[in-house]
């Protein structure tokens, strides 16, 4: 049977409080009771020692015990509920307190009976009938002058005040435990409610997301750090899923457009040929061929992207001079740039040797330089930088049209293009940067972009220092 979190927390807190109370009461009662009993026993011994000392003081060196004041010993016997008997050196009884100590037994029996009626069964084990007598030698001036017998029942040290104190102490423990239990129950309920209430609201938000409402957000505000972080994570997840849903819909639309455009061109040209509007010339067939090639290139890029995103992507890593390789790549692009009066410049550290996949590096640079070329303005310029910064850092800067700020988070997504017109003159299929990102990440690298609209863009590619070869 499943139980709510609030109920579990309440029961857990309550059990912890009850356990703590029981342990505290048991230990406290045991320790206090033990110490108090020891204190009473010490008091009993002091009484006996005082009686012995008094009997020794009453002895007279000349008359012995014949003329001593018996009232003082009798008073002790009555007040302390003890039996006292004094014998001289010859064994003759010179003092006997009588049955005054039995009054204590009767009183204690009555007291214990009342306590048992009141629920204090703890004292029922006391043996009130156990009577003890202890013999002590009387010595004065290092001379044995007789013997004293002190008799008492086993509970004689438990006078009415001591028993009342112990009863009050036990009642205090019980009352304190009950109050602590009520307090713990209240605190456990409050804490459980504070913890579960925001979790219930977060759960409702998650359920709304599951139903497809990705615009919902968690509005939970809590002083508990973990709950606040959970709420923020749910909101981040909702925002991410919402963005991914938008990208999915846009990707579907873009893919349909990319495929439909060449198919529409082919269809209209074929219809014109079938209707006799156009003659089947070499130029017409060249158009067919170009559109078919466009479709083939699109399919190949999609296939390459799928391969790059596979977990088992293999790298053909070799050692080579990265500085020289970048210079060659830049040289290959110079004619294309010069044709449109663009400038490409290199700022490359010399002799940086690396161990990585040369072909994939070429593809990365080809995609980045082609992308910069497509969006340059008149008198456009591209600068390629290479340097060591806790690894390998490659920057491709251009002064082109830039990227709108709203598009920056999605620039590496499939088919995402900032140019929604999708004309042939302003870019390709929107897969190039996605492929570039995959190629960089398969080397454990990172790629990022900084851009301002109408000012240009800077693509930054970083590779870890593990790929650097110290020996040239």
Short mmCIF file of C-alpha atoms in Angstrom, two decimals:
data_model
loop_
_atom_site.label_atom_id
_atom_site.label_comp_id
_atom_site.label_asym_id
_atom_site.label_seq_id
_atom_site.Cartn_x
_atom_site.Cartn_y
_atom_site.Cartn_z
CA UNK A 1 0.00 0.00 0.00
CA UNK A 2 1.45 3.31 -1.10
CA UNK A 3 1.63 6.10 1.43
CA UNK A 4 1.82 9.85 0.84
CA UNK A 5 5.11 11.61 1.48
CA UNK A 6 3.50 13.84 4.08
CA UNK A 7 2.22 10.82 6.02
CA UNK A 8 5.59 9.10 5.80
CA UNK A 9 7.45 12.18 7.02
CA UNK A 10 4.96 12.75 9.85
CA UNK A 11 5.22 9.15 11.02
CA UNK A 12 8.99 9.20 10.69
CA UNK A 13 9.35 12.41 12.70
CA UNK A 14 6.89 11.13 15.29
CA UNK A 15 8.71 7.82 15.71
CA UNK A 16 12.01 9.68 16.07
CA UNK A 17 10.51 11.94 18.75
CA UNK A 18 8.90 9.03 20.63
CA UNK A 19 12.15 7.05 20.50
CA UNK A 20 14.17 10.02 21.73
CA UNK A 21 11.68 10.66 24.56
CA UNK A 22 11.63 7.03 25.72
CA UNK A 23 15.42 6.76 25.66
CA UNK A 24 15.83 10.07 27.49
CA UNK A 25 13.22 9.20 30.12
CA UNK A 26 14.64 5.72 30.70
CA UNK A 27 18.25 6.89 30.99
CA UNK A 28 17.38 9.93 33.10
CA UNK A 29 15.09 7.95 35.42
CA UNK A 30 17.67 5.20 35.82
CA UNK A 31 20.60 7.52 36.46
CA UNK A 32 18.72 9.90 38.76
CA UNK A 33 17.11 7.00 40.66
CA UNK A 34 20.43 5.24 41.08
CA UNK A 35 22.21 8.36 42.29
CA UNK A 36 19.36 9.23 44.63
CA UNK A 37 19.28 5.73 46.15
CA UNK A 38 23.04 5.88 46.67
CA UNK A 39 22.58 9.24 48.34
CA UNK A 40 19.93 7.81 50.68
CA UNK A 41 22.12 4.80 51.52
CA UNK A 42 25.01 7.12 52.35
CA UNK A 43 22.64 9.09 54.55
CA UNK A 44 21.66 5.83 56.27
CA UNK A 45 25.29 5.02 56.95
CA UNK A 46 25.85 8.50 58.34
CA UNK A 47 22.91 7.99 60.69
CA UNK A 48 24.32 4.70 61.94
CA UNK A 49 27.80 6.18 62.35
CA UNK A 50 26.30 9.10 64.25
CA UNK A 51 24.43 6.74 66.61
CA UNK A 52 27.62 4.74 67.24
CA UNK A 53 29.52 7.94 67.96
CA UNK A 54 26.74 9.12 70.28
CA UNK A 55 26.75 5.82 72.21
CA UNK A 56 30.53 6.04 72.60
CA UNK A 57 30.24 9.60 73.88
CA UNK A 58 27.65 8.56 76.47
CA UNK A 59 30.08 6.10 78.05
CA UNK A 60 31.76 7.34 81.24
CA UNK A 61 35.17 6.02 82.13
CA UNK A 62 34.23 5.78 85.83
CA UNK A 63 30.58 4.71 85.85
CA UNK A 64 30.42 3.06 82.44
CA UNK A 65 26.88 2.91 80.98
CA UNK A 66 25.15 2.78 84.37
CA UNK A 67 24.20 6.44 84.58
CA UNK A 68 24.10 7.53 80.89
CA UNK A 69 21.12 9.42 79.45
CA UNK A 70 19.01 6.88 77.56
CA UNK A 71 16.56 9.48 76.26
CA UNK A 72 18.97 10.68 73.61
CA UNK A 73 19.41 7.19 72.08
CA UNK A 74 15.66 6.57 72.30
CA UNK A 75 15.00 9.81 70.48
CA UNK A 76 17.39 8.73 67.74
CA UNK A 77 15.69 5.35 67.46
CA UNK A 78 12.23 6.91 67.11
CA UNK A 79 13.26 9.70 64.72
CA UNK A 80 15.33 7.48 62.44
CA UNK A 81 12.99 4.45 62.65
CA UNK A 82 15.81 2.21 63.92
CA UNK A 83 16.17 -0.51 66.51
CA UNK A 84 19.05 0.24 68.89
CA UNK A 85 20.49 -2.07 71.51
CA UNK A 86 23.61 -1.30 73.57
CA UNK A 87 25.60 -3.94 75.44
CA UNK A 88 28.47 -3.41 77.79
CA UNK A 89 31.78 -5.23 77.66
CA UNK A 90 30.27 -8.16 79.55
CA UNK A 91 27.40 -8.57 77.08
CA UNK A 92 24.75 -7.14 79.39
CA UNK A 93 22.02 -5.14 77.66
CA UNK A 94 22.17 -1.58 78.97
CA UNK A 95 19.74 -0.05 76.44
CA UNK A 96 16.98 -1.35 74.16
CA UNK A 97 14.84 0.94 71.98
CA UNK A 98 11.93 -1.52 71.90
CA UNK A 99 9.51 -1.78 68.92
CA UNK A 100 9.60 1.83 67.72
CA UNK A 101 11.15 0.71 64.42
CA UNK A 102 8.03 -1.32 63.61
CA UNK A 103 6.11 1.93 63.24
CA UNK A 104 8.25 2.69 60.17
CA UNK A 105 7.39 -0.69 58.65
CA UNK A 106 3.66 -0.12 59.09
CA UNK A 107 3.92 3.38 57.67
CA UNK A 108 5.87 2.20 54.61
CA UNK A 109 3.44 -0.65 53.96
CA UNK A 110 0.57 1.82 53.96
CA UNK A 111 2.51 4.19 51.67
CA UNK A 112 3.39 1.45 49.19
CA UNK A 113 -0.21 0.32 49.09
CA UNK A 114 -1.34 3.83 48.22
CA UNK A 115 1.33 4.11 45.51
CA UNK A 116 0.28 0.82 43.93
CA UNK A 117 -3.32 1.99 43.86
CA UNK A 118 -2.09 5.13 42.12
CA UNK A 119 -0.32 3.16 39.41
CA UNK A 120 3.18 3.26 40.91
CA UNK A 121 3.73 -0.50 40.62
CA UNK A 122 7.44 0.16 40.30
CA UNK A 123 7.84 -0.10 44.08
CA UNK A 124 5.90 -3.36 44.43
CA UNK A 125 9.14 -5.34 44.32
CA UNK A 126 10.40 -3.83 47.58
CA UNK A 127 10.61 -6.37 50.41
CA UNK A 128 9.36 -4.39 53.40
CA UNK A 129 9.59 -7.45 55.69
CA UNK A 130 13.34 -7.90 55.25
CA UNK A 131 14.88 -6.99 58.56
CA UNK A 132 18.60 -6.46 59.07
CA UNK A 133 20.76 -6.03 62.15
CA UNK A 134 24.33 -4.81 62.13
CA UNK A 135 26.77 -5.06 65.05
CA UNK A 136 29.35 -2.35 65.74
CA UNK A 137 32.06 -2.34 68.40
CA UNK A 138 32.13 0.61 70.76
CA UNK A 139 35.63 1.91 71.27
CA UNK A 140 36.66 4.88 73.37
CA UNK A 141 40.23 5.97 73.98
CA UNK A 142 41.34 2.88 72.06
CA UNK A 143 39.52 0.71 74.57
CA UNK A 144 36.69 -1.69 73.76
CA UNK A 145 33.76 -0.59 75.89
CA UNK A 146 30.95 -2.73 74.48
CA UNK A 147 28.82 -3.37 71.43
CA UNK A 148 25.85 -1.69 69.76
CA UNK A 149 23.28 -3.40 67.58
CA UNK A 150 21.46 -1.30 64.94
CA UNK A 151 18.45 -2.95 63.32
CA UNK A 152 16.35 -1.68 60.42
CA UNK A 153 14.09 -2.84 57.62
CA UNK A 154 15.42 -2.85 54.04
CA UNK A 155 13.54 0.32 53.13
CA UNK A 156 14.15 2.29 56.25
CA UNK A 157 16.21 4.78 54.27
CA UNK A 158 13.06 5.52 52.21
CA UNK A 159 11.43 8.06 54.41
CA UNK A 160 8.23 9.76 53.37
CA UNK A 161 10.08 12.76 51.93
CA UNK A 162 12.34 10.54 49.77
CA UNK A 163 9.41 8.51 48.43
CA UNK A 164 7.47 11.69 47.66
CA UNK A 165 10.48 13.12 45.84
CA UNK A 166 10.85 10.01 43.69
CA UNK A 167 7.13 9.98 42.90
CA UNK A 168 7.28 13.65 41.92
CA UNK A 169 10.35 12.99 39.78
CA UNK A 170 8.64 10.12 37.92
CA UNK A 171 5.50 12.18 37.41
CA UNK A 172 7.68 14.97 36.00
CA UNK A 173 9.30 12.56 33.53
CA UNK A 174 5.92 11.28 32.38
CA UNK A 175 4.47 14.78 32.04
CA UNK A 176 7.56 16.03 30.20
CA UNK A 177 7.43 13.05 27.85
CA UNK A 178 3.75 13.65 27.08
CA UNK A 179 4.31 17.36 26.41
CA UNK A 180 7.35 16.58 24.24
CA UNK A 181 5.28 14.02 22.32
CA UNK A 182 2.55 16.57 21.59
CA UNK A 183 5.17 19.15 20.62
CA UNK A 184 6.98 16.65 18.38
CA UNK A 185 3.70 15.69 16.69
CA UNK A 186 2.97 19.34 15.92
CA UNK A 187 6.49 20.04 14.64
CA UNK A 188 6.49 16.88 12.50
CA UNK A 189 3.17 17.88 10.92
CA UNK A 190 4.39 21.42 10.18
CA UNK A 191 7.72 20.25 8.74
CA UNK A 192 6.08 17.53 6.66
CA UNK A 193 3.58 20.04 5.29
CA UNK A 194 6.32 22.55 4.44
CA UNK A 195 8.26 19.88 2.55
CA UNK A 196 5.38 18.18 0.76
CA UNK A 197 3.31 21.21 -0.26
CA UNK A 198 5.88 22.57 -2.78
CA UNK A 199 6.60 19.03 -3.99
CA UNK A 200 2.89 18.52 -4.73
CA UNK A 201 2.84 21.75 -6.75
CA UNK A 202 5.98 20.71 -8.65
CA UNK A 203 4.36 17.33 -9.36
CA UNK A 204 1.29 19.09 -10.78
CA UNK A 205 3.57 21.13 -13.04
CA UNK A 206 5.33 17.96 -14.23
CA UNK A 207 1.96 16.31 -14.93
CA UNK A 208 0.90 19.32 -16.99
CA UNK A 209 4.11 19.00 -18.99
CA UNK A 210 3.38 15.30 -19.53
CA UNK A 211 -0.03 16.25 -20.96
CA UNK A 212 1.71 18.49 -23.51
CA UNK A 213 1.38 21.88 -21.83
CA UNK A 214 5.02 22.94 -22.15
CA UNK A 215 4.20 26.58 -21.41
CA UNK A 216 3.49 25.77 -17.75
CA UNK A 217 6.06 26.84 -15.16
CA UNK A 218 6.61 26.02 -11.51
CA UNK A 219 5.98 29.03 -9.27
CA UNK A 220 7.23 27.36 -6.08
CA UNK A 221 9.20 29.56 -3.70
CA UNK A 222 10.81 27.69 -0.83
CA UNK A 223 13.51 28.35 1.74
CA UNK A 224 14.69 24.77 1.23
CA UNK A 225 17.57 24.85 -1.25
CA UNK A 226 16.93 21.40 -2.75
CA UNK A 227 13.26 22.15 -3.41
CA UNK A 228 14.13 25.49 -4.97
CA UNK A 229 16.70 23.78 -7.20
CA UNK A 230 14.15 21.13 -8.17
CA UNK A 231 11.65 23.82 -9.11
CA UNK A 232 14.28 25.61 -11.20
CA UNK A 233 15.21 22.32 -12.89
CA UNK A 234 11.57 21.62 -13.78
CA UNK A 235 11.27 25.11 -15.28
CA UNK A 236 14.50 24.63 -17.23
CA UNK A 237 13.24 21.28 -18.50
CA UNK A 238 9.93 22.81 -19.58
CA UNK A 239 11.71 25.65 -21.38
CA UNK A 240 14.10 23.22 -23.08
CA UNK A 241 11.30 20.93 -24.20
CA UNK A 242 9.34 23.92 -25.47
CA UNK A 243 12.33 25.10 -27.49
CA UNK A 244 12.95 21.58 -28.80
CA UNK A 245 9.31 21.32 -29.83
CA UNK A 246 9.63 24.61 -31.68
CA UNK A 247 12.82 23.38 -33.36
CA UNK A 248 11.17 20.08 -34.28
CA UNK A 249 8.27 21.82 -35.95
CA UNK A 250 10.61 24.23 -37.71
CA UNK A 251 12.92 21.41 -38.81
CA UNK A 252 9.99 19.52 -40.29
CA UNK A 253 8.93 22.63 -42.18
CA UNK A 254 12.48 23.32 -43.35
CA UNK A 255 13.06 19.76 -44.49
CA UNK A 256 9.79 19.82 -46.42
CA UNK A 257 10.81 23.12 -48.03
CA UNK A 258 14.32 21.91 -48.91
CA UNK A 259 12.92 18.79 -50.58
CA UNK A 260 9.89 20.45 -52.13
CA UNK A 261 11.81 23.24 -53.89
CA UNK A 262 13.84 21.02 -56.27
CA UNK A 263 10.91 18.64 -56.73
CA UNK A 264 8.64 21.57 -57.68
CA UNK A 265 11.25 22.81 -60.14
CA UNK A 266 11.55 19.36 -61.69
CA UNK A 267 7.78 18.98 -61.87
CA UNK A 268 7.18 22.33 -63.61
CA UNK A 269 9.99 21.68 -66.11
CA UNK A 270 8.68 18.19 -66.91
CA UNK A 271 5.14 19.54 -67.33
CA UNK A 272 6.44 22.21 -69.69
CA UNK A 273 8.19 19.55 -71.75
CA UNK A 274 5.11 17.30 -71.79
CA UNK A 275 2.84 20.17 -72.83
CA UNK A 276 5.22 21.10 -75.64
CA UNK A 277 5.94 24.52 -74.18
CA UNK A 278 9.69 23.77 -73.98
CA UNK A 279 11.89 21.84 -76.27
CA UNK A 280 14.10 19.15 -74.67
CA UNK A 281 17.44 20.89 -74.93
CA UNK A 282 20.75 20.29 -73.22
CA UNK A 283 20.21 23.38 -71.06
CA UNK A 284 16.85 22.03 -69.82
CA UNK A 285 18.38 18.69 -68.90
CA UNK A 286 21.22 20.50 -67.11
CA UNK A 287 18.62 22.16 -64.89
CA UNK A 288 17.17 18.71 -64.15
CA UNK A 289 20.61 17.44 -63.30
CA UNK A 290 21.39 20.37 -60.98
CA UNK A 291 18.16 19.95 -59.04
CA UNK A 292 18.71 16.20 -58.70
CA UNK A 293 22.25 16.87 -57.47
CA UNK A 294 20.81 19.25 -54.93
CA UNK A 295 18.52 16.53 -53.63
CA UNK A 296 21.37 14.03 -53.53
CA UNK A 297 23.59 16.46 -51.59
CA UNK A 298 20.82 17.06 -49.08
CA UNK A 299 20.30 13.33 -48.52
CA UNK A 300 24.07 12.77 -48.21
CA UNK A 301 24.35 15.50 -45.60
CA UNK A 302 21.52 13.98 -43.61
CA UNK A 303 23.19 10.59 -43.84
CA UNK A 304 26.55 12.02 -42.76
CA UNK A 305 24.90 13.81 -39.84
CA UNK A 306 23.30 10.56 -38.67
CA UNK A 307 26.67 8.81 -38.84
CA UNK A 308 28.42 11.60 -36.94
CA UNK A 309 25.90 11.41 -34.11
CA UNK A 310 26.39 7.70 -33.60
CA UNK A 311 28.07 6.74 -30.33
CA UNK A 312 30.60 4.49 -32.07
CA UNK A 313 32.04 7.19 -34.35
CA UNK A 314 35.63 6.25 -35.16
CA UNK A 315 38.46 8.77 -35.50
CA UNK A 316 41.41 8.23 -37.78
CA UNK A 317 43.85 10.25 -35.69
CA UNK A 318 47.39 10.97 -36.84
CA UNK A 319 50.14 13.38 -35.88
CA UNK A 320 50.48 16.46 -38.11
CA UNK A 321 51.38 20.15 -38.07
CA UNK A 322 48.12 21.98 -37.37
CA UNK A 323 49.62 25.37 -38.24
CA UNK A 324 50.62 24.27 -41.73
CA UNK A 325 47.34 22.46 -42.30
CA UNK A 326 45.32 25.58 -41.54
CA UNK A 327 47.52 27.66 -43.84
CA UNK A 328 46.83 25.21 -46.69
CA UNK A 329 43.08 25.33 -46.04
CA UNK A 330 43.11 29.15 -46.04
CA UNK A 331 45.13 29.17 -49.29
CA UNK A 332 42.50 26.97 -50.94
CA UNK A 333 39.79 29.51 -50.08
CA UNK A 334 41.73 32.61 -51.18
CA UNK A 335 40.66 32.44 -54.88
CA UNK A 336 37.00 32.19 -53.91
CA UNK A 337 37.30 35.19 -51.59
CA UNK A 338 39.30 37.27 -54.07
CA UNK A 339 36.71 36.61 -56.77
CA UNK A 340 34.19 38.67 -54.77
CA UNK A 341 36.73 41.23 -53.46
CA UNK A 342 36.73 39.61 -50.02
CA UNK A 343 39.78 39.30 -47.78
CA UNK A 344 40.89 36.28 -45.78
CA UNK A 345 43.70 36.74 -43.25
CA UNK A 346 45.64 34.26 -41.10
CA UNK A 347 47.06 34.81 -37.58
CA UNK A 348 48.53 31.43 -36.80
CA UNK A 349 51.07 30.32 -34.20
CA UNK A 350 53.87 28.38 -35.84
CA UNK A 351 54.63 24.68 -35.40
CA UNK A 352 51.69 23.49 -33.34
CA UNK A 353 51.64 19.73 -33.67
CA UNK A 354 48.55 17.76 -32.80
CA UNK A 355 47.24 14.22 -32.80
CA UNK A 356 43.74 14.23 -34.33
CA UNK A 357 41.71 13.32 -37.42
CA UNK A 358 43.11 15.45 -40.28
CA UNK A 359 40.15 14.93 -42.62
CA UNK A 360 37.60 15.92 -40.00
CA UNK A 361 39.62 19.04 -39.16
CA UNK A 362 39.54 19.98 -42.87
CA UNK A 363 35.76 19.51 -42.88
CA UNK A 364 35.39 21.69 -39.77
CA UNK A 365 37.39 24.52 -41.29
CA UNK A 366 35.67 24.14 -44.69
CA UNK A 367 32.24 24.47 -43.09
CA UNK A 368 33.24 27.49 -40.98
CA UNK A 369 34.96 29.35 -43.84
CA UNK A 370 32.12 28.55 -46.26
CA UNK A 371 29.58 29.78 -43.70
CA UNK A 372 31.48 33.05 -43.18
CA UNK A 373 31.82 33.54 -46.94
CA UNK A 374 28.06 33.24 -47.52
CA UNK A 375 27.18 36.06 -45.15
CA UNK A 376 29.91 38.63 -45.93
CA UNK A 377 29.02 42.12 -47.09
CA UNK A 378 30.92 44.18 -49.60
CA UNK A 379 34.59 44.57 -48.62
CA UNK A 380 34.08 41.56 -46.38
CA UNK A 381 36.91 40.19 -44.31
CA UNK A 382 37.56 36.92 -42.49
CA UNK A 383 40.37 36.39 -39.95
CA UNK A 384 41.49 32.91 -38.90
CA UNK A 385 43.42 32.70 -35.60
CA UNK A 386 45.25 29.76 -34.07
CA UNK A 387 46.86 29.77 -30.62
CA UNK A 388 47.36 27.67 -27.51
CA UNK A 389 45.04 28.56 -24.60
CA UNK A 390 44.83 25.63 -22.15
CA UNK A 391 44.49 23.58 -25.31
CA UNK A 392 44.04 24.53 -28.98
CA UNK A 393 41.89 27.56 -29.82
CA UNK A 394 40.80 28.32 -33.39
CA UNK A 395 38.81 31.47 -34.11
CA UNK A 396 37.08 32.41 -37.35
CA UNK A 397 36.05 36.07 -37.33
CA UNK A 398 34.06 37.85 -40.01
CA UNK A 399 32.50 41.28 -40.47
CA UNK A 400 29.38 39.94 -42.14
CA UNK A 401 25.71 40.47 -41.44
CA UNK A 402 25.89 38.81 -38.02
CA UNK A 403 23.36 36.62 -36.25
CA UNK A 404 20.30 37.94 -34.38
CA UNK A 405 20.57 37.41 -30.63
CA UNK A 406 17.37 35.36 -30.52
CA UNK A 407 18.87 32.85 -32.96
CA UNK A 408 22.21 32.30 -31.20
CA UNK A 409 21.02 29.48 -28.86
CA UNK A 410 19.78 27.45 -31.86
CA UNK A 411 22.44 28.12 -34.49
CA UNK A 412 23.86 24.58 -34.23
CA UNK A 413 20.48 22.83 -34.46
CA UNK A 414 19.53 20.80 -37.55
CA UNK A 415 18.05 22.83 -40.41
CA UNK A 416 18.02 25.98 -38.29
CA UNK A 417 18.62 29.05 -40.42
CA UNK A 418 18.43 32.68 -39.44
CA UNK A 419 17.37 33.51 -42.98
CA UNK A 420 13.76 32.38 -43.13
CA UNK A 421 13.45 33.30 -46.81
CA UNK A 422 15.71 30.32 -47.69
CA UNK A 423 16.84 31.76 -50.98
CA UNK A 424 19.62 30.06 -52.85
CA UNK A 425 21.83 33.09 -52.51
CA UNK A 426 21.82 33.19 -48.70
CA UNK A 427 23.02 29.86 -47.44
CA UNK A 428 22.58 26.15 -47.69
CA UNK A 429 20.45 23.54 -46.04
CA UNK A 430 21.12 24.51 -42.41
CA UNK A 431 23.01 21.29 -41.64
CA UNK A 432 26.62 22.51 -41.98
CA UNK A 433 27.01 23.94 -38.47
CA UNK A 434 25.30 20.91 -36.96
CA UNK A 435 27.84 18.65 -38.65
CA UNK A 436 30.67 20.96 -37.58
CA UNK A 437 29.54 20.76 -33.93
CA UNK A 438 29.44 16.95 -34.10
CA UNK A 439 32.95 16.81 -35.59
CA UNK A 440 34.33 19.09 -32.88
CA UNK A 441 32.67 17.18 -30.05
CA UNK A 442 33.94 13.82 -31.31
CA UNK A 443 37.43 15.22 -30.51
CA UNK A 444 36.19 16.15 -27.00
CA UNK A 445 36.20 19.77 -28.10
CA UNK A 446 33.73 22.63 -27.87
CA UNK A 447 32.39 25.16 -30.35
CA UNK A 448 30.67 28.45 -29.58
CA UNK A 449 29.69 31.63 -31.39
CA UNK A 450 29.69 35.31 -30.53
CA UNK A 451 27.81 37.62 -32.83
CA UNK A 452 26.19 41.01 -33.18
CA UNK A 453 23.76 41.79 -35.92
CA UNK A 454 25.27 43.91 -38.74
CA UNK A 455 28.73 43.70 -37.10
CA UNK A 456 29.83 40.14 -37.72
CA UNK A 457 30.35 36.80 -36.02
CA UNK A 458 33.17 34.92 -34.31
CA UNK A 459 33.16 31.14 -34.18
CA UNK A 460 35.45 29.71 -31.49
CA UNK A 461 36.61 26.10 -31.66
CA UNK A 462 38.47 24.69 -28.65
CA UNK A 463 40.25 21.34 -28.41
CA UNK A 464 41.71 19.91 -25.17
CA UNK A 465 45.46 20.03 -24.63
CA UNK A 466 45.58 16.23 -24.74
CA UNK A 467 45.70 16.41 -28.54
CA UNK A 468 48.91 18.51 -28.51
CA UNK A 469 52.11 16.64 -29.34
CA UNK A 470 55.14 17.86 -27.48
CA UNK A 471 57.60 16.00 -29.73
CA UNK A 472 57.52 17.43 -33.26
#
